[in-house]
Short mmCIF file of C-alpha atoms in Angstrom, two decimals:
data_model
loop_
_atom_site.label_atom_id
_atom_site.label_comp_id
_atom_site.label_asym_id
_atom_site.label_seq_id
_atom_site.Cartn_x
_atom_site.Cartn_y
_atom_site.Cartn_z
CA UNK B 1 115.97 80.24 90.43
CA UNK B 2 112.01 80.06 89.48
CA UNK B 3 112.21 83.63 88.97
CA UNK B 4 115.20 84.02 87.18
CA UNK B 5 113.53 81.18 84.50
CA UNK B 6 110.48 83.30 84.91
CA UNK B 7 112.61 86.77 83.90
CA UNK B 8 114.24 85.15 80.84
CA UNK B 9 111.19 83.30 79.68
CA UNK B 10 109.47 86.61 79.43
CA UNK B 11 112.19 89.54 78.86
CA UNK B 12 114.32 87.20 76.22
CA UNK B 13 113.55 83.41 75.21
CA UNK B 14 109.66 84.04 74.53
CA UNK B 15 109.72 87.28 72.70
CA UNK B 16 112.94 85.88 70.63
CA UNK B 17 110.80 82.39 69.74
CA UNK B 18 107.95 84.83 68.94
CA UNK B 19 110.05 86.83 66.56
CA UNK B 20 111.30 84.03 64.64
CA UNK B 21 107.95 82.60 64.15
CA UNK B 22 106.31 85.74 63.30
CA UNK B 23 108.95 86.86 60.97
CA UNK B 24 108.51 84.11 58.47
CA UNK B 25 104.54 85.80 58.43
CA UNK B 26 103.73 87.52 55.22
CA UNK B 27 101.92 91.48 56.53
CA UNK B 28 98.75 91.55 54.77
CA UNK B 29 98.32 94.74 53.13
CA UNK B 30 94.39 95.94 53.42
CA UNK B 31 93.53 98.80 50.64
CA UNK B 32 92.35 101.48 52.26
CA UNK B 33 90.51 104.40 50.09
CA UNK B 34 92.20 108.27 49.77
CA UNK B 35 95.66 107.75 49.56
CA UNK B 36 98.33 110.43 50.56
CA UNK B 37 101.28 110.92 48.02
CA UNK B 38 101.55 114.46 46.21
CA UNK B 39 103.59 115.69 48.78
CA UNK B 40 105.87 114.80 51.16
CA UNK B 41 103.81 113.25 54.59
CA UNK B 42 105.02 112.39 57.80
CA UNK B 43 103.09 110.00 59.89
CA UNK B 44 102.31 110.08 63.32
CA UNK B 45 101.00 106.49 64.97
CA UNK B 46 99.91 106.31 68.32
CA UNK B 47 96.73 103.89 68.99
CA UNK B 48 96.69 104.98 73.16
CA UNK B 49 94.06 106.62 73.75
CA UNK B 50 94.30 108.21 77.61
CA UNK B 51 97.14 109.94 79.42
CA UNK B 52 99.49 112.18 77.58
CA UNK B 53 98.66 111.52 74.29
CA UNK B 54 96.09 113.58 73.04
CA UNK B 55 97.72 116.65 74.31
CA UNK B 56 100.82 115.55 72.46
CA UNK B 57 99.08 115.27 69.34
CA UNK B 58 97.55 118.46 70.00
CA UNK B 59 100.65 120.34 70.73
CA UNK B 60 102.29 119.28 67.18
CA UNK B 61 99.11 120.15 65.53
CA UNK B 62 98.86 123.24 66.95
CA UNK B 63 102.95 123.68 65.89
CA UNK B 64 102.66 122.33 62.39
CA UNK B 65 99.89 125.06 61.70
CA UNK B 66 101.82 128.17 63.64
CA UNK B 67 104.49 127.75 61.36
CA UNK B 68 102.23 127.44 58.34
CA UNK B 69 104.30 123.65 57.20
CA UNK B 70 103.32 123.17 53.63
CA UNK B 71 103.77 119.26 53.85
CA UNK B 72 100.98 116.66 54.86
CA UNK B 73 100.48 115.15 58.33
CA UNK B 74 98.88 112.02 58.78
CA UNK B 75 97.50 110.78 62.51
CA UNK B 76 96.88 107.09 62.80
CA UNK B 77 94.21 106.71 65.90
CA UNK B 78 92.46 104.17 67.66
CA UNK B 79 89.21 104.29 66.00
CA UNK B 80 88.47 105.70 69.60
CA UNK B 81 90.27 108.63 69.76
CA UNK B 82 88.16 110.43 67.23
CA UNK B 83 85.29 110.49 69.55
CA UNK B 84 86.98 111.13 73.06
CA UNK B 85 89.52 113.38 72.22
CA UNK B 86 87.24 114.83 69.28
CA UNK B 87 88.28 118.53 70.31
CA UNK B 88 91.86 117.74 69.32
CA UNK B 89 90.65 116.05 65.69
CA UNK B 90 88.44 119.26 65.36
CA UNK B 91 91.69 120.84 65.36
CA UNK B 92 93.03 119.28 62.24
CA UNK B 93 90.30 121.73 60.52
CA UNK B 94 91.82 124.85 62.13
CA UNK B 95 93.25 126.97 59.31
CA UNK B 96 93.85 126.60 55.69
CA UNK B 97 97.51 126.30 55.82
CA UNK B 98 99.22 122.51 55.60
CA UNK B 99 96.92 119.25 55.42
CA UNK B 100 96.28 117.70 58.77
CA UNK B 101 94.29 114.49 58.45
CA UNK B 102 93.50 111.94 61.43
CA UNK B 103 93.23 108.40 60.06
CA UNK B 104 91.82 105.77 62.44
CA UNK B 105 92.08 101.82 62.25
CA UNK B 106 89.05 100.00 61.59
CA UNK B 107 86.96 98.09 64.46
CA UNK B 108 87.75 95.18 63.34
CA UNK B 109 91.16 95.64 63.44
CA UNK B 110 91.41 97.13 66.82
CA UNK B 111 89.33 94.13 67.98
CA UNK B 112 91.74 91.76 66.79
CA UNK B 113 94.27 93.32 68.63
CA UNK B 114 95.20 90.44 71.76
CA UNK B 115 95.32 92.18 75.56
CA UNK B 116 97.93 92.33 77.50
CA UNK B 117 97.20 90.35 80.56
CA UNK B 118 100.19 87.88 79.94
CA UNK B 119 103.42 88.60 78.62
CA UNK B 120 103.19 86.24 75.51
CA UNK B 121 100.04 88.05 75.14
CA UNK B 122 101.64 91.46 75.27
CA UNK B 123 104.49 90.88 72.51
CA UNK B 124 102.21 89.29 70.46
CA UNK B 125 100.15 92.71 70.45
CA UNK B 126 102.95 94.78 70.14
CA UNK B 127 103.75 92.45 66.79
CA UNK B 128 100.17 92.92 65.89
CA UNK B 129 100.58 97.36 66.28
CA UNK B 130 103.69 97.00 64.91
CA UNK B 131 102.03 95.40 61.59
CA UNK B 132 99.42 98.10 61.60
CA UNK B 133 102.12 100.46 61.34
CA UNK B 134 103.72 99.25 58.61
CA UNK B 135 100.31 98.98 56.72
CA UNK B 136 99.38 102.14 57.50
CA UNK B 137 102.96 103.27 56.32
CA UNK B 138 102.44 101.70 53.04
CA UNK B 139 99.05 101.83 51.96
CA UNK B 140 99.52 106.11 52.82
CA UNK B 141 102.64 106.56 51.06
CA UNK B 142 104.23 107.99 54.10
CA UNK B 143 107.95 109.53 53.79
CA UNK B 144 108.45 108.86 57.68
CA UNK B 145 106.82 108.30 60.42
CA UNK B 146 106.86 109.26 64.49
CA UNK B 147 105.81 106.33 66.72
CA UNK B 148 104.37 108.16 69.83
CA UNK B 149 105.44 105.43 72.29
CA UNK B 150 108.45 103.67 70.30
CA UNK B 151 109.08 101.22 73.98
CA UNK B 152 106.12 99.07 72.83
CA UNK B 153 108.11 98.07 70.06
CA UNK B 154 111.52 98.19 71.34
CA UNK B 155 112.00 94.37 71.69
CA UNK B 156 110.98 93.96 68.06
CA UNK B 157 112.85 96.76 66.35
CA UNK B 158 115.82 95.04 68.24
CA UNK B 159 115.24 92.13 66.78
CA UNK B 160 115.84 93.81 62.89
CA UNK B 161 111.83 94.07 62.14
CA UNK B 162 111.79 96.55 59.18
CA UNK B 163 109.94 99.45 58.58
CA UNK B 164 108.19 100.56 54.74
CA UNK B 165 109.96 103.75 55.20
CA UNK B 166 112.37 106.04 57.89
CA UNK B 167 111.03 106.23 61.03
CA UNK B 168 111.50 107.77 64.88
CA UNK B 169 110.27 107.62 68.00
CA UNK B 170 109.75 109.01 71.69
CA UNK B 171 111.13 106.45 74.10
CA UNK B 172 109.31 107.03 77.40
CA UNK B 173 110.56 104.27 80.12
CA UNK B 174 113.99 103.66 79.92
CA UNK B 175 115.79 102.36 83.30
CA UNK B 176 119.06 100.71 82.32
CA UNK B 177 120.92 103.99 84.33
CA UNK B 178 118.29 103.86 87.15
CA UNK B 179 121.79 103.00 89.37
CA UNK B 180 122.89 106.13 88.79
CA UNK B 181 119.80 108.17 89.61
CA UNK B 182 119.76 107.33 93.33
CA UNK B 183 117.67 104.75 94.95
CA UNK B 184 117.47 102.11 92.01
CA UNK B 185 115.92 98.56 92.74
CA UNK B 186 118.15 95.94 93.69
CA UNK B 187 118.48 92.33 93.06
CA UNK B 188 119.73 89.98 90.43
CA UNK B 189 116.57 90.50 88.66
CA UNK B 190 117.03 93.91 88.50
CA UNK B 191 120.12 93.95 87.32
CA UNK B 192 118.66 91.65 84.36
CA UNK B 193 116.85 93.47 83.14
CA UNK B 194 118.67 97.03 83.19
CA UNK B 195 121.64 95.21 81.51
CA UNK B 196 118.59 93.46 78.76
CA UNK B 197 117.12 96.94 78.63
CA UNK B 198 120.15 98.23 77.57
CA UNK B 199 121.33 96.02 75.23
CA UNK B 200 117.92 96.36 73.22
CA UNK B 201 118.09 100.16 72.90
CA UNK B 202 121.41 99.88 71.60
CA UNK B 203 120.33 97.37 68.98
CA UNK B 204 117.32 100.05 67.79
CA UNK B 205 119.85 102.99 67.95
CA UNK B 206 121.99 100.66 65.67
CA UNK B 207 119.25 100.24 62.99
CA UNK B 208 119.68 102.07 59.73
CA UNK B 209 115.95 103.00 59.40
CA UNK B 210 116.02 104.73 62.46
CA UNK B 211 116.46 108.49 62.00
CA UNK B 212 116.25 110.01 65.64
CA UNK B 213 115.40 108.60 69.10
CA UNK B 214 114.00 111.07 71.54
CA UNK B 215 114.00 110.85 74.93
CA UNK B 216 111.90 112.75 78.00
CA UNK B 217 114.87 111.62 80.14
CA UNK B 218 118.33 113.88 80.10
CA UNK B 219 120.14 111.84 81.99
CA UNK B 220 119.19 108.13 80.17
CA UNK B 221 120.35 110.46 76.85
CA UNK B 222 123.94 110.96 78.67
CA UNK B 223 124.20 108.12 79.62
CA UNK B 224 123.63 106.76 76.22
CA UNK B 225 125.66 109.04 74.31
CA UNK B 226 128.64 108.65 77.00
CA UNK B 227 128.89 105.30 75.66
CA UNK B 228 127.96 105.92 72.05
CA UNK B 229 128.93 110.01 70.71
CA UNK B 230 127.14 108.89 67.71
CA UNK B 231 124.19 107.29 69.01
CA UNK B 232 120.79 108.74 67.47
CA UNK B 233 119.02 110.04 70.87
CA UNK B 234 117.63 113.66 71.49
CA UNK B 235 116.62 115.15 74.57
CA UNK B 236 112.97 116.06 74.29
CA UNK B 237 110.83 118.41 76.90
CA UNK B 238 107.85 117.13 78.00
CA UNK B 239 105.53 119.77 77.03
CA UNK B 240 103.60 121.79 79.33
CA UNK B 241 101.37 124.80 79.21
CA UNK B 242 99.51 126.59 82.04
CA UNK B 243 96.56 128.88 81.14
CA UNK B 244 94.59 130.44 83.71
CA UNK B 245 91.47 132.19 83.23
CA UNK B 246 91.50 135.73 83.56
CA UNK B 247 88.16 135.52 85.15
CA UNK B 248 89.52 133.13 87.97
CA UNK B 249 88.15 133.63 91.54
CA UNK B 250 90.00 131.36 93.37
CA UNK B 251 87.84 132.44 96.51
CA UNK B 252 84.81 131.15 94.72
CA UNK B 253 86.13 128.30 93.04
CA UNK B 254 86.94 126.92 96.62
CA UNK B 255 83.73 127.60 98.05
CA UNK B 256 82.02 125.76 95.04
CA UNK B 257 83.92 122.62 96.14
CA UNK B 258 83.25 123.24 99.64
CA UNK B 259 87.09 123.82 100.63
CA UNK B 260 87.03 124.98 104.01
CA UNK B 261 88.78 128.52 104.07
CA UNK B 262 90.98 128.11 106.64
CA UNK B 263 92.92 124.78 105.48
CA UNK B 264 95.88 124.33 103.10
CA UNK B 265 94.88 122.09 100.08
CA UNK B 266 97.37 119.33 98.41
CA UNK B 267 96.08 117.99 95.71
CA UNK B 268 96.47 114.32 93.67
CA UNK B 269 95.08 114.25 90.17
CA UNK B 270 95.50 111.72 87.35
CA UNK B 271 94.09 108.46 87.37
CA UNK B 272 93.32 107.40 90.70
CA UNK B 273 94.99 104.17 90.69
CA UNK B 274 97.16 102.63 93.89
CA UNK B 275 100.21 103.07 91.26
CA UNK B 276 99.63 106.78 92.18
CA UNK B 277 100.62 106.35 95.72
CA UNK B 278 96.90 107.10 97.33
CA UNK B 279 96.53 104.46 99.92
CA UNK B 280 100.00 105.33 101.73
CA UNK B 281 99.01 109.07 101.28
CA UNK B 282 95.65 108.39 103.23
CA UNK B 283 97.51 106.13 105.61
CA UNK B 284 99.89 108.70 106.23
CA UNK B 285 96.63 111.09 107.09
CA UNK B 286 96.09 109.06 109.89
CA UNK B 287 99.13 109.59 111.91
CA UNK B 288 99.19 113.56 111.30
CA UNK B 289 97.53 114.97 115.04
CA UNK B 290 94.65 116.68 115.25
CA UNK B 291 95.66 119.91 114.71
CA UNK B 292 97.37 119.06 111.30
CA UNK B 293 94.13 117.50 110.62
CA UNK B 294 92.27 120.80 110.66
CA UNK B 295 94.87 122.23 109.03
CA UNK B 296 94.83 119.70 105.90
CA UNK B 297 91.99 119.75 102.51
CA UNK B 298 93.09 116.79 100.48
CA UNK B 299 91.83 117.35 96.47
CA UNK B 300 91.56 113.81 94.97
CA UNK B 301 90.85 114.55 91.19
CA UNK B 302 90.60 112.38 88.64
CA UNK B 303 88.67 109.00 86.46
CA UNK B 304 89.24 105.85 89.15
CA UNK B 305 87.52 102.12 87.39
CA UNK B 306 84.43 101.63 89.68
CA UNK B 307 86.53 98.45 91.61
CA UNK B 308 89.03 101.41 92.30
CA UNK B 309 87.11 104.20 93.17
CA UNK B 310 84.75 101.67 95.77
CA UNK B 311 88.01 100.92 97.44
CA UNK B 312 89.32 104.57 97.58
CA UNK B 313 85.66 105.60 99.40
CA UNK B 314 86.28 102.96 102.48
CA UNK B 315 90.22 104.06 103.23
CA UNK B 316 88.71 107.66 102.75
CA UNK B 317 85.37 106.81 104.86
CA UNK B 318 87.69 105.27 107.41
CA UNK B 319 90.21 108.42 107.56
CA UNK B 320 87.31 110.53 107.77
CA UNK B 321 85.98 108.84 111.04
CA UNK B 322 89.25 108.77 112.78
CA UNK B 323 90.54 112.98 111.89
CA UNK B 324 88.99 115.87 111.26
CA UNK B 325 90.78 116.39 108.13
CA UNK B 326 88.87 117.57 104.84
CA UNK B 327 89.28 115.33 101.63
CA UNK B 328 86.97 116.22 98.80
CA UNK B 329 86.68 113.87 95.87
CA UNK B 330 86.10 114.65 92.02
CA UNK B 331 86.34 110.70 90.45
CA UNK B 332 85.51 111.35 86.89
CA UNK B 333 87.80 112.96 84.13
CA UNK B 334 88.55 116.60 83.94
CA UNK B 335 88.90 118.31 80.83
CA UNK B 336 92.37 119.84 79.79
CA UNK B 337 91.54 123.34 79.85
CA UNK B 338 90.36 122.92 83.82
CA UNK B 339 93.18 121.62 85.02
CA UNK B 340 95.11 124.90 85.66
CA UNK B 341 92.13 125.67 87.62
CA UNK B 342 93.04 123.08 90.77
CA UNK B 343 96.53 123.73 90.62
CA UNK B 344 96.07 127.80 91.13
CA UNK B 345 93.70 127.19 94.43
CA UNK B 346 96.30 124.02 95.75
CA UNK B 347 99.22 125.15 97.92
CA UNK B 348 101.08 121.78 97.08
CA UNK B 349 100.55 119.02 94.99
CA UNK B 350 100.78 115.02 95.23
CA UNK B 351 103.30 113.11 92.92
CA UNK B 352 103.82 109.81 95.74
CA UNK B 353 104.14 107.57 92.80
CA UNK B 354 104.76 103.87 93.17
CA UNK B 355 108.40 102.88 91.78
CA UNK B 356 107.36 105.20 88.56
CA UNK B 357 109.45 104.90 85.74
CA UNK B 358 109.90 107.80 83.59
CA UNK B 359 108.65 111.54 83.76
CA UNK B 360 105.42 113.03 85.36
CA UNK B 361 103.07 115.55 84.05
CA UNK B 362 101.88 116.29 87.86
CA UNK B 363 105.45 117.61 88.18
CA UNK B 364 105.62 120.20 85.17
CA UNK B 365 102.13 121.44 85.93
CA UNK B 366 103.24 122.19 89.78
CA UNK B 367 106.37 123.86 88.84
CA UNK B 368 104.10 126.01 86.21
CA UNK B 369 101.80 127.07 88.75
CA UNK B 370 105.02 127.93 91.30
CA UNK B 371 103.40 124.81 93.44
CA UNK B 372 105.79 122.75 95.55
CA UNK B 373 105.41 119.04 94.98
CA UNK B 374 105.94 116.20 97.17
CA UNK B 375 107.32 113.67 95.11
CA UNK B 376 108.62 109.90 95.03
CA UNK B 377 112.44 110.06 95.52
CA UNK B 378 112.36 107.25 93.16
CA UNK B 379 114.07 107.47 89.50
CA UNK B 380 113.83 109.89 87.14
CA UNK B 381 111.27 112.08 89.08
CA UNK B 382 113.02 112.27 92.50
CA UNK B 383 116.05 113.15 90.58
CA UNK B 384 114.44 116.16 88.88
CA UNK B 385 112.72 117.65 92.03
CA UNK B 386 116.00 117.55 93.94
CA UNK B 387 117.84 119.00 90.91
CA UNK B 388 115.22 121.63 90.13
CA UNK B 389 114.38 121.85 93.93
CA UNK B 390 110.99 121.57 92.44
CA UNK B 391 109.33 120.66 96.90
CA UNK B 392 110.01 117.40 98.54
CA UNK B 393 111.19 114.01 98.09
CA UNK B 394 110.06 110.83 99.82
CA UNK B 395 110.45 106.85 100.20
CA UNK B 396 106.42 107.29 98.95
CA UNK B 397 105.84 103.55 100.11
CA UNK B 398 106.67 104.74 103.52
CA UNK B 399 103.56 106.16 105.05
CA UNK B 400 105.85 107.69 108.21
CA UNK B 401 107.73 109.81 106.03
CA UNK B 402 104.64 110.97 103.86
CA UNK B 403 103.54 112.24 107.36
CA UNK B 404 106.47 114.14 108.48
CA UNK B 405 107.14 116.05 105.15
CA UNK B 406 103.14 116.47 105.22
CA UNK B 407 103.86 117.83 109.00
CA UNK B 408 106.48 120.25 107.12
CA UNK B 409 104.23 121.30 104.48
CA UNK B 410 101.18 122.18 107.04
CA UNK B 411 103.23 123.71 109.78
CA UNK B 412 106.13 125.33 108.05
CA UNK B 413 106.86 128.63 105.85
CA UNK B 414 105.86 126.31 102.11
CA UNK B 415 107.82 128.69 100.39
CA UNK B 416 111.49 126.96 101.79
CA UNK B 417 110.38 123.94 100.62
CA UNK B 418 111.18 125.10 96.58
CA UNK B 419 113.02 127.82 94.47
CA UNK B 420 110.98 129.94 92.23
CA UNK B 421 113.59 130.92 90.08
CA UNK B 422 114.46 126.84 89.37
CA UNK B 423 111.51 125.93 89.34
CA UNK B 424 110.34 128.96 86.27
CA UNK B 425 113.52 127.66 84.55
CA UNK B 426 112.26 123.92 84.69
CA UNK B 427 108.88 125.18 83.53
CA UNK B 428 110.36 127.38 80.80
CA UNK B 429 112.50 124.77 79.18
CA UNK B 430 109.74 122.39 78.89
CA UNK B 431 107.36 124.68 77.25
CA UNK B 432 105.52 122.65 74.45
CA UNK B 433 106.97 125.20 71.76
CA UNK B 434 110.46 123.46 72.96
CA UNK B 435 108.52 120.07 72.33
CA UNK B 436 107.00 120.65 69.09
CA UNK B 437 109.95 122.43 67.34
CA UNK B 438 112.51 119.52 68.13
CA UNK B 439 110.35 116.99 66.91
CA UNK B 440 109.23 118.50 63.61
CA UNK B 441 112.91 120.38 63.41
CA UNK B 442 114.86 116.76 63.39
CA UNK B 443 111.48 114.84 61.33
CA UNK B 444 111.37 117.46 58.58
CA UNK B 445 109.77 115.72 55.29
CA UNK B 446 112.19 117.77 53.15
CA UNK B 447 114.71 120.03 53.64
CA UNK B 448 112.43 122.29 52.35
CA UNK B 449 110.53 122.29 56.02
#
């Protein structure tokens, strides 16, 4: 009973209550300098900073410009962005074709942005974006505008906040037809809050401002428009693009990392985090035999917080002492253009994500680089490798079965464990061309796009 009290506080009563108070608060319009109004502009607004984003943004730049749009583009950043991801702002310059500006909030307003450590805390900052947005709307004179991450504001927009002009957005997590995916979580909670997450998205797809909804997921867009032919919901790929250098010696790329020449390499990139699935993976090590051992290189590549990445080094320290298996460790961030790189000298990659909701780059990239994956059965992704026979599938809280299908992948022809031919079509029809051109072919500024 607690937790039921404790699931309606948070997914209904207190957001609602917040609503109602914040509604009745006037937005305070700042003036910002260089407006944007001759022609027609669409706005993007994303304030994340890490994961997919950049590349996103980079990919619709990179569209916008290819096909030579003569309308304006507007970026809305953290203030942040501009100096991490300054390769991607550099592009904005690329090209005299189009006007591609990035505008960033101020400090100050980023700093008065609340955390997210508490759920009051985290509606009240996704009220607080939300009111950047429509500033930002305003004071630039956009004609629409793409939110990059529209689920931060889902509650809100369901609850009839209004926008200064037309807008869309990419909706990332959705789980209300987890059920029907396989292997959905169970409970009365869970049932909650699949039936509250799907009565919200039909309340945004109901609201006349909103001029598409795209979604990353195929079958959450079925299952939408099953219910609703009309409803206002796209599939969208979830762009991808594998580039390796022409220069590449694999053979010496391995020895520079110290990859022993004789052992099969699986590799786990992203942001080392136990979301990602890494402490079953190494537990899973340890009940491989010997000879596996020998047989095994495990990559780990990618940022980890220092509390993280000290916790990572004793499981690994401590699976080092017990097999002779090789793991090799890069904590720190890699750079876009080297990611290809690992995947060409990996025979399989890692995707043993924790109850993940939603797509995973790790997946794409694989089934570019004609890598088998061993995946989480769980949700959207376990439902894609199947489909797509894209490797394996596991319960990836279940260090036993992480063993076996690692005993598979070690001692086994790889090649049965995926079809090429599936696995290039998966690739192929989430090219970022596919991306790009159904955002900016449903968001046109004017017909005249």
């Amino acid at each position: 009973m607690n937790c039921l009290r404790e699931q309606l506080w948070s997914n209904l009563i207190a957001p609602v209550l917040l609503h109602l108070f914040l509604s009745h608060m006037a937005i305070v319009q700042l003036s910002m300098p260089g407006k944007i109004a001759d022609r027609q502009t669409l706005m993007l607004f994303d304030l994340s900073v890490y994961g997919h984003h950049a590349t996103y943004i980079q990919y619709l730049i990179r569209y916008w410009q290819q096909e030579q749009i003569e309308h304006k583009l507007v970026i809305v950043v953290s203030p942040r962005f501009l100096s991490i991801h300054h390769d991607v702002v550099e592009l904005a310059n690329v090209g005299a074709q189009g006007d591609i500006r990035f505008v960033a909030i101020t400090e100050a307003e980023e700093a008065q942005l609340p955390s997210r450590r508490s759920s009051l805390n985290r509606n009240l900052r996704n009220w607080s974006e939300w009111q950047l947005h429509c500033r930002y709307a305003k004071n630039l004179e956009v004609t629409q505008s793409l939110i990059m991450y529209i689920d931060t504001y889902q509650l809100l927009l369901a609850f009839g906040q209004s926008s200064p002009c037309p807008f869309s957005g990419i909706y990332f997590r959705p789980t209300f037809h987890y059920s029907e995916l396989g292997n959905p979580p169970t409970g009365f909670k869970a049932r909650v809050q699949r039936q509250w997450e799907y009565f919200s998205i039909m309340r945004v797809l109901q609201n006349p401002q909103l001029q598409q909804l795209f979604s990353l997921d195929s079958f959450a867009v079925d299952y939408l428009k099953k219910r609703d032919p009309q409803a206002k919901i796209s599939q969208l790929a979830d762009p991808v693009e594998v580039t390796i250098p022409a220069t590449l010696d694999t053979a010496h790329f391995k020895q520079t990392l110290g990859i022993e020449s004789h052992r099969k390499v699986g590799i786990l990139m992203g942001a080392l985090t136990r979301r990602k699935g890494i402490y079953p993976l190494l537990n899973a090590i340890k009940e491989l035999s010997p000879e596996q051992c020998e047989q095994f290189c495990l990559l780990l590549v990618g940022a980890a917080s220092p509390t993280e990445m000290e916790k990572i080094k004793l499981v690994v320290a401590d699976v080092l002492d017990s097999c002779p298996v090789q793991i090799i460790s890069r904590y720190e961030f890699i750079p876009e253009e080297e990611i290809p790189t690992y995947f060409e000298i990996s025979d399989f990659a890692l995707a043993l994500y924790q109850r993940h909701v939603g797509m995973s780059g790790i997946i794409l990239l694989a089934a570019a680089a004609q890598k088998p994956v061993l995946s989480t059965n769980y949700g959207l992704m376990g439902k894609l490798v199947n489909q797509y026979r894209l490797g394996m599938t596991v319960d990836s809280a279940n260090s036993k079965e992480i063993s076996y299908a690692l005993t598979q992948l070690l001692t086994s022809d790889i090649t049965s464990t995926y079809d090429e031919t599936l696995m290039m079509k998966f690739s192929e029809k989430n090219a970022w061309q596919n991306f790009s051109k159904t955002l900016l072919s449903l968001l046109q500024p004017s017909a005249a796009l």
